Amino acid sequence: MDPELEAFLALFPKTDLTDLETSRRNFAELAVAVPAPDLTDMQVENRTVPADPDVPVRIYRPHLAQGAIVWMHGGGWVMGDLDTEHPWAARLAGLSGAVVISVGYRLAPENPFPAALDDTYAVLNWTAEHAAELGIDAARIAVGGHSAGGGLAAGVALRARDEQGPPIRFQLLNQPGLDDRQGTWSARNFTGTPWMNRDKVTEAWRHYLGSAPATPYAAPARATDLTGLPPAYVSTAEFCPNRDEDIEYALRLLQAGVPVELHQWAGTFHGSQAILSAEVSQRQLAELGATVRRALAG
């Protein structure tokens, strides 16, 4: 493991997702501990997207932004909100120069699948319909997210393709959760990795799916046809249970004729880019911003 990351391992709380109240509190406390983002030259606005029910969003608008990314936070579908994602959504907007529309989707297990996906898809449709009002080009809308949010982004890309929804320019999948079956080597063997491990992933999927069977929109790795999807950037962490399912998904996208950029970050673990002082985290965040900037360029 990267020594700069290893030095911080003791600060990550040892929680599992069987105690959701504690897990959510710890997740919120971690977000507050992150250095505040620079909001200079950026407008930040809370809005509500009309849906059933309405969906809260936070819009980060850098100066002269023309493209937008609908962005979903991580947290295993059971943790996180607009506030916990604030340090990351703001940084992504600043680094990419794009409008970031951070989605406050409903959480499981109170609201299992397809609630979060429905919320995300409603925001994608709203963004496309209100592109002129938002000051963006409707042809330059991406979707993306981290962890569970990356899985939601991949699911929304599949749904938009199948339902002839708004055209998506790009999908940014950062350590996404894609496969409930957990059959890959990394999913089976990473039982003691920091922050995210096999047991925690199992609990996350159990909460998210509830009693419903997994569909490709819930677990995109189950999709048999990946043709016609938007170009993708897929990022993985070396010590992450999701690693191998993400790499396999990237390869399948490539084999389906979808342009893909794949970056496997050596020495990192799931969510380790939150350790901003580490040089590898700074490179990861800079690359996410540059990737969005390039994808949404004219």
PDB file of C-alpha atoms in Angstrom, residues 22-210:
ATOM      1  CA  THR A  22     -23.384   4.578  13.554  1.00  0.00           C
ATOM      2  CA  SER A  23     -22.167   4.121   9.981  1.00  0.00           C
ATOM      3  CA  ARG A  24     -24.070   7.170   8.765  1.00  0.00           C
ATOM      4  CA  ARG A  25     -22.793   9.280  11.643  1.00  0.00           C
ATOM      5  CA  ASN A  26     -19.186   8.221  11.018  1.00  0.00           C
ATOM      6  CA  PHE A  27     -19.555   8.904   7.295  1.00  0.00           C
ATOM      7  CA  ALA A  28     -20.838  12.416   7.988  1.00  0.00           C
ATOM      8  CA  GLU A  29     -18.009  13.083  10.443  1.00  0.00           C
ATOM      9  CA  LEU A  30     -15.411  12.006   7.870  1.00  0.00           C
ATOM     10  CA  ALA A  31     -16.835  14.470   5.349  1.00  0.00           C
ATOM     11  CA  VAL A  32     -16.683  17.337   7.853  1.00  0.00           C
ATOM     12  CA  ALA A  33     -13.023  16.519   8.546  1.00  0.00           C
ATOM     13  CA  VAL A  34     -12.052  17.041   4.890  1.00  0.00           C
ATOM     14  CA  PRO A  35     -10.518  20.475   4.170  1.00  0.00           C
ATOM     15  CA  ALA A  36     -13.144  22.851   2.799  1.00  0.00           C
ATOM     16  CA  PRO A  37     -13.182  23.265  -0.978  1.00  0.00           C
ATOM     17  CA  ASP A  38     -12.381  26.539  -2.715  1.00  0.00           C
ATOM     18  CA  LEU A  39     -15.643  28.069  -3.928  1.00  0.00           C
ATOM     19  CA  THR A  40     -14.024  31.102  -5.527  1.00  0.00           C
ATOM     20  CA  ASP A  41     -15.392  31.822  -9.023  1.00  0.00           C
ATOM     21  CA  MET A  42     -18.189  29.316  -8.466  1.00  0.00           C
ATOM     22  CA  GLN A  43     -21.894  29.651  -7.747  1.00  0.00           C
ATOM     23  CA  VAL A  44     -23.454  27.025  -5.474  1.00  0.00           C
ATOM     24  CA  GLU A  45     -27.223  26.652  -5.417  1.00  0.00           C
ATOM     25  CA  ASN A  46     -29.638  24.210  -3.814  1.00  0.00           C
ATOM     26  CA  ARG A  47     -32.586  23.255  -6.006  1.00  0.00           C
ATOM     27  CA  THR A  48     -35.414  20.726  -5.985  1.00  0.00           C
ATOM     28  CA  VAL A  49     -36.101  18.631  -9.068  1.00  0.00           C
ATOM     29  CA  PRO A  50     -39.825  17.881  -9.503  1.00  0.00           C
ATOM     30  CA  ALA A  51     -40.354  14.110  -9.416  1.00  0.00           C
ATOM     31  CA  ASP A  52     -42.263  11.548  -7.370  1.00  0.00           C
ATOM     32  CA  PRO A  53     -41.013  12.347  -4.789  1.00  0.00           C
ATOM     33  CA  ASP A  54     -39.028  15.520  -5.511  1.00  0.00           C
ATOM     34  CA  VAL A  55     -35.254  15.163  -5.550  1.00  0.00           C
ATOM     35  CA  PRO A  56     -32.895  17.653  -3.840  1.00  0.00           C
ATOM     36  CA  VAL A  57     -29.836  18.669  -5.862  1.00  0.00           C
ATOM     37  CA  ARG A  58     -26.913  21.011  -5.282  1.00  0.00           C
ATOM     38  CA  ILE A  59     -25.607  22.753  -8.377  1.00  0.00           C
ATOM     39  CA  TYR A  60     -21.978  23.898  -8.641  1.00  0.00           C
ATOM     40  CA  ARG A  61     -21.539  26.350 -11.490  1.00  0.00           C
ATOM     41  CA  PRO A  62     -17.996  27.453 -12.381  1.00  0.00           C
ATOM     42  CA  HIS A  63     -17.537  30.630 -14.425  1.00  0.00           C
ATOM     43  CA  LEU A  64     -18.192  30.086 -18.163  1.00  0.00           C
ATOM     44  CA  ALA A  65     -19.140  26.416 -17.746  1.00  0.00           C
ATOM     45  CA  GLN A  66     -20.819  24.932 -20.828  1.00  0.00           C
ATOM     46  CA  GLY A  67     -21.101  21.239 -19.986  1.00  0.00           C
ATOM     47  CA  ALA A  68     -22.560  19.464 -16.961  1.00  0.00           C
ATOM     48  CA  ILE A  69     -22.175  16.197 -15.093  1.00  0.00           C
ATOM     49  CA  VAL A  70     -24.992  14.646 -13.068  1.00  0.00           C
ATOM     50  CA  TRP A  71     -23.032  13.362 -10.080  1.00  0.00           C
ATOM     51  CA  MET A  72     -23.950  10.667  -7.534  1.00  0.00           C
ATOM     52  CA  HIS A  73     -22.265  10.330  -4.150  1.00  0.00           C
ATOM     53  CA  GLY A  74     -20.852   7.156  -2.656  1.00  0.00           C
ATOM     54  CA  GLY A  75     -21.863   5.471   0.584  1.00  0.00           C
ATOM     55  CA  GLY A  76     -23.021   1.974  -0.342  1.00  0.00           C
ATOM     56  CA  TRP A  77     -26.508   3.257  -1.312  1.00  0.00           C
ATOM     57  CA  VAL A  78     -27.184   3.600   2.439  1.00  0.00           C
ATOM     58  CA  MET A  79     -25.020   6.566   3.520  1.00  0.00           C
ATOM     59  CA  GLY A  80     -24.271  10.048   2.269  1.00  0.00           C
ATOM     60  CA  ASP A  81     -26.144  13.137   1.111  1.00  0.00           C
ATOM     61  CA  LEU A  82     -25.534  16.521  -0.504  1.00  0.00           C
ATOM     62  CA  ASP A  83     -23.536  17.681   2.521  1.00  0.00           C
ATOM     63  CA  THR A  84     -21.190  14.695   2.725  1.00  0.00           C
ATOM     64  CA  GLU A  85     -20.537  15.012  -1.018  1.00  0.00           C
ATOM     65  CA  HIS A  86     -19.974  18.769  -0.892  1.00  0.00           C
ATOM     66  CA  PRO A  87     -16.139  18.638  -0.615  1.00  0.00           C
ATOM     67  CA  TRP A  88     -15.921  16.339  -3.641  1.00  0.00           C
ATOM     68  CA  ALA A  89     -18.603  17.817  -5.884  1.00  0.00           C
ATOM     69  CA  ALA A  90     -17.122  21.297  -5.414  1.00  0.00           C
ATOM     70  CA  ARG A  91     -13.609  20.059  -6.164  1.00  0.00           C
ATOM     71  CA  LEU A  92     -14.811  18.257  -9.274  1.00  0.00           C
ATOM     72  CA  ALA A  93     -16.499  21.436 -10.517  1.00  0.00           C
ATOM     73  CA  GLY A  94     -13.370  23.472  -9.877  1.00  0.00           C
ATOM     74  CA  LEU A  95     -11.026  20.971 -11.501  1.00  0.00           C
ATOM     75  CA  SER A  96     -13.236  20.234 -14.518  1.00  0.00           C
ATOM     76  CA  GLY A  97     -14.776  23.625 -15.229  1.00  0.00           C
ATOM     77  CA  ALA A  98     -18.115  21.820 -15.641  1.00  0.00           C
ATOM     78  CA  VAL A  99     -21.421  22.353 -13.890  1.00  0.00           C
ATOM     79  CA  VAL A 100     -21.738  19.591 -11.287  1.00  0.00           C
ATOM     80  CA  ILE A 101     -25.295  18.630 -10.346  1.00  0.00           C
ATOM     81  CA  SER A 102     -24.963  16.643  -7.129  1.00  0.00           C
ATOM     82  CA  VAL A 103     -27.961  14.362  -6.542  1.00  0.00           C
ATOM     83  CA  GLY A 104     -29.467  13.774  -3.092  1.00  0.00           C
ATOM     84  CA  TYR A 105     -31.023  10.440  -4.014  1.00  0.00           C
ATOM     85  CA  ARG A 106     -33.072   8.356  -1.582  1.00  0.00           C
ATOM     86  CA  LEU A 107     -31.158   5.868   0.552  1.00  0.00           C
ATOM     87  CA  ALA A 108     -31.708   2.199   1.268  1.00  0.00           C
ATOM     88  CA  PRO A 109     -32.883   0.234   3.168  1.00  0.00           C
ATOM     89  CA  GLU A 110     -35.702   2.715   3.806  1.00  0.00           C
ATOM     90  CA  ASN A 111     -35.940   3.203   0.026  1.00  0.00           C
ATOM     91  CA  PRO A 112     -34.516   0.158  -1.772  1.00  0.00           C
ATOM     92  CA  PHE A 113     -33.914  -0.179  -5.511  1.00  0.00           C
ATOM     93  CA  PRO A 114     -35.182   1.336  -7.784  1.00  0.00           C
ATOM     94  CA  ALA A 115     -35.645   4.507  -5.674  1.00  0.00           C
ATOM     95  CA  ALA A 116     -32.094   5.853  -6.058  1.00  0.00           C
ATOM     96  CA  LEU A 117     -32.010   5.032  -9.772  1.00  0.00           C
ATOM     97  CA  ASP A 118     -35.400   6.669 -10.346  1.00  0.00           C
ATOM     98  CA  ASP A 119     -34.205   9.811  -8.550  1.00  0.00           C
ATOM     99  CA  THR A 120     -31.024   9.912 -10.613  1.00  0.00           C
ATOM    100  CA  TYR A 121     -32.858   9.366 -13.890  1.00  0.00           C
ATOM    101  CA  ALA A 122     -35.332  12.127 -13.006  1.00  0.00           C
ATOM    102  CA  VAL A 123     -32.416  14.527 -12.453  1.00  0.00           C
ATOM    103  CA  LEU A 124     -30.822  13.526 -15.767  1.00  0.00           C
ATOM    104  CA  ASN A 125     -34.087  14.236 -17.592  1.00  0.00           C
ATOM    105  CA  TRP A 126     -34.551  17.531 -15.750  1.00  0.00           C
ATOM    106  CA  THR A 127     -30.999  18.609 -16.587  1.00  0.00           C
ATOM    107  CA  ALA A 128     -31.540  17.936 -20.291  1.00  0.00           C
ATOM    108  CA  GLU A 129     -34.931  19.682 -20.313  1.00  0.00           C
ATOM    109  CA  HIS A 130     -33.586  22.736 -18.456  1.00  0.00           C
ATOM    110  CA  ALA A 131     -30.225  22.975 -20.215  1.00  0.00           C
ATOM    111  CA  ALA A 132     -30.913  26.491 -21.511  1.00  0.00           C
ATOM    112  CA  GLU A 133     -31.992  27.706 -18.067  1.00  0.00           C
ATOM    113  CA  LEU A 134     -28.894  26.101 -16.539  1.00  0.00           C
ATOM    114  CA  GLY A 135     -26.697  27.774 -19.156  1.00  0.00           C
ATOM    115  CA  ILE A 136     -25.318  24.506 -20.501  1.00  0.00           C
ATOM    116  CA  ASP A 137     -25.220  22.747 -23.855  1.00  0.00           C
ATOM    117  CA  ALA A 138     -27.753  19.878 -23.847  1.00  0.00           C
ATOM    118  CA  ALA A 139     -25.306  17.881 -25.983  1.00  0.00           C
ATOM    119  CA  ARG A 140     -22.670  18.068 -23.232  1.00  0.00           C
ATOM    120  CA  ILE A 141     -24.226  16.218 -20.301  1.00  0.00           C
ATOM    121  CA  ALA A 142     -22.305  13.440 -18.548  1.00  0.00           C
ATOM    122  CA  VAL A 143     -23.156  11.154 -15.649  1.00  0.00           C
ATOM    123  CA  GLY A 144     -20.765   9.988 -12.980  1.00  0.00           C
ATOM    124  CA  GLY A 145     -20.183   8.993  -9.419  1.00  0.00           C
ATOM    125  CA  HIS A 146     -18.023   7.276  -6.861  1.00  0.00           C
ATOM    126  CA  SER A 147     -18.615   3.769  -5.495  1.00  0.00           C
ATOM    127  CA  ALA A 148     -22.398   3.256  -5.198  1.00  0.00           C
ATOM    128  CA  GLY A 149     -22.769   6.492  -7.147  1.00  0.00           C
ATOM    129  CA  GLY A 150     -20.661   5.049  -9.945  1.00  0.00           C
ATOM    130  CA  GLY A 151     -22.979   2.058 -10.055  1.00  0.00           C
ATOM    131  CA  LEU A 152     -25.953   4.424 -10.295  1.00  0.00           C
ATOM    132  CA  ALA A 153     -24.260   6.299 -13.147  1.00  0.00           C
ATOM    133  CA  ALA A 154     -23.696   3.059 -15.053  1.00  0.00           C
ATOM    134  CA  GLY A 155     -27.297   1.991 -14.421  1.00  0.00           C
ATOM    135  CA  VAL A 156     -28.666   5.325 -15.611  1.00  0.00           C
ATOM    136  CA  ALA A 157     -26.555   5.103 -18.770  1.00  0.00           C
ATOM    137  CA  LEU A 158     -28.100   1.692 -19.499  1.00  0.00           C
ATOM    138  CA  ARG A 159     -31.623   2.945 -18.799  1.00  0.00           C
ATOM    139  CA  ALA A 160     -31.204   6.080 -20.931  1.00  0.00           C
ATOM    140  CA  ARG A 161     -30.009   3.909 -23.821  1.00  0.00           C
ATOM    141  CA  ASP A 162     -32.890   1.452 -23.464  1.00  0.00           C
ATOM    142  CA  GLU A 163     -35.614   4.085 -23.004  1.00  0.00           C
ATOM    143  CA  GLN A 164     -34.247   6.528 -25.606  1.00  0.00           C
ATOM    144  CA  GLY A 165     -33.715   9.024 -22.815  1.00  0.00           C
ATOM    145  CA  PRO A 166     -31.497  12.100 -22.915  1.00  0.00           C
ATOM    146  CA  PRO A 167     -28.242  11.601 -24.827  1.00  0.00           C
ATOM    147  CA  ILE A 168     -25.349  11.117 -22.407  1.00  0.00           C
ATOM    148  CA  ARG A 169     -21.982  12.414 -23.582  1.00  0.00           C
ATOM    149  CA  PHE A 170     -19.834  10.448 -21.123  1.00  0.00           C
ATOM    150  CA  GLN A 171     -19.913   8.234 -18.015  1.00  0.00           C
ATOM    151  CA  LEU A 172     -17.357   8.633 -15.220  1.00  0.00           C
ATOM    152  CA  LEU A 173     -17.249   5.486 -13.079  1.00  0.00           C
ATOM    153  CA  ASN A 174     -14.950   5.901 -10.094  1.00  0.00           C
ATOM    154  CA  GLN A 175     -14.561   2.585  -8.193  1.00  0.00           C
ATOM    155  CA  PRO A 176     -18.190   1.748  -9.012  1.00  0.00           C
ATOM    156  CA  GLY A 177     -20.299  -0.954  -7.386  1.00  0.00           C
ATOM    157  CA  LEU A 178     -21.490  -2.989 -10.371  1.00  0.00           C
ATOM    158  CA  ASP A 179     -22.004  -6.636  -9.420  1.00  0.00           C
ATOM    159  CA  ASP A 180     -24.061  -8.026  -6.530  1.00  0.00           C
ATOM    160  CA  ARG A 181     -22.841 -11.578  -7.230  1.00  0.00           C
ATOM    161  CA  GLN A 182     -19.347 -10.888  -5.795  1.00  0.00           C
ATOM    162  CA  GLY A 183     -17.772 -13.692  -7.768  1.00  0.00           C
ATOM    163  CA  THR A 184     -14.519 -12.016  -8.801  1.00  0.00           C
ATOM    164  CA  TRP A 185     -11.154 -12.651  -7.176  1.00  0.00           C
ATOM    165  CA  SER A 186     -11.048  -9.239  -5.473  1.00  0.00           C
ATOM    166  CA  ALA A 187     -14.625  -9.532  -4.205  1.00  0.00           C
ATOM    167  CA  ARG A 188     -13.954 -12.983  -2.743  1.00  0.00           C
ATOM    168  CA  ASN A 189     -10.531 -12.305  -1.248  1.00  0.00           C
ATOM    169  CA  PHE A 190     -10.561  -8.719   0.062  1.00  0.00           C
ATOM    170  CA  THR A 191     -12.077  -9.490   3.460  1.00  0.00           C
ATOM    171  CA  GLY A 192      -9.889  -7.167   5.530  1.00  0.00           C
ATOM    172  CA  THR A 193      -9.198  -4.219   3.218  1.00  0.00           C
ATOM    173  CA  PRO A 194      -9.594  -0.681   4.619  1.00  0.00           C
ATOM    174  CA  TRP A 195     -12.964   1.070   4.550  1.00  0.00           C
ATOM    175  CA  MET A 196     -14.600  -1.358   2.123  1.00  0.00           C
ATOM    176  CA  ASN A 197     -14.373  -5.149   2.340  1.00  0.00           C
ATOM    177  CA  ARG A 198     -16.368  -8.204   1.312  1.00  0.00           C
ATOM    178  CA  ASP A 199     -18.728  -8.207   4.318  1.00  0.00           C
ATOM    179  CA  LYS A 200     -19.482  -4.500   3.960  1.00  0.00           C
ATOM    180  CA  VAL A 201     -20.186  -4.915   0.243  1.00  0.00           C
ATOM    181  CA  THR A 202     -22.509  -7.836   1.009  1.00  0.00           C
ATOM    182  CA  GLU A 203     -24.459  -5.713   3.497  1.00  0.00           C
ATOM    183  CA  ALA A 204     -24.645  -2.778   1.054  1.00  0.00           C
ATOM    184  CA  TRP A 205     -26.148  -4.927  -1.693  1.00  0.00           C
ATOM    185  CA  ARG A 206     -28.575  -6.559   0.771  1.00  0.00           C
ATOM    186  CA  HIS A 207     -29.843  -3.155   1.891  1.00  0.00           C
ATOM    187  CA  TYR A 208     -30.001  -1.771  -1.658  1.00  0.00           C
ATOM    188  CA  LEU A 209     -31.781  -4.671  -3.335  1.00  0.00           C
ATOM    189  CA  GLY A 210     -34.123  -5.504  -0.473  1.00  0.00           C
TER     190      GLY A 210
END
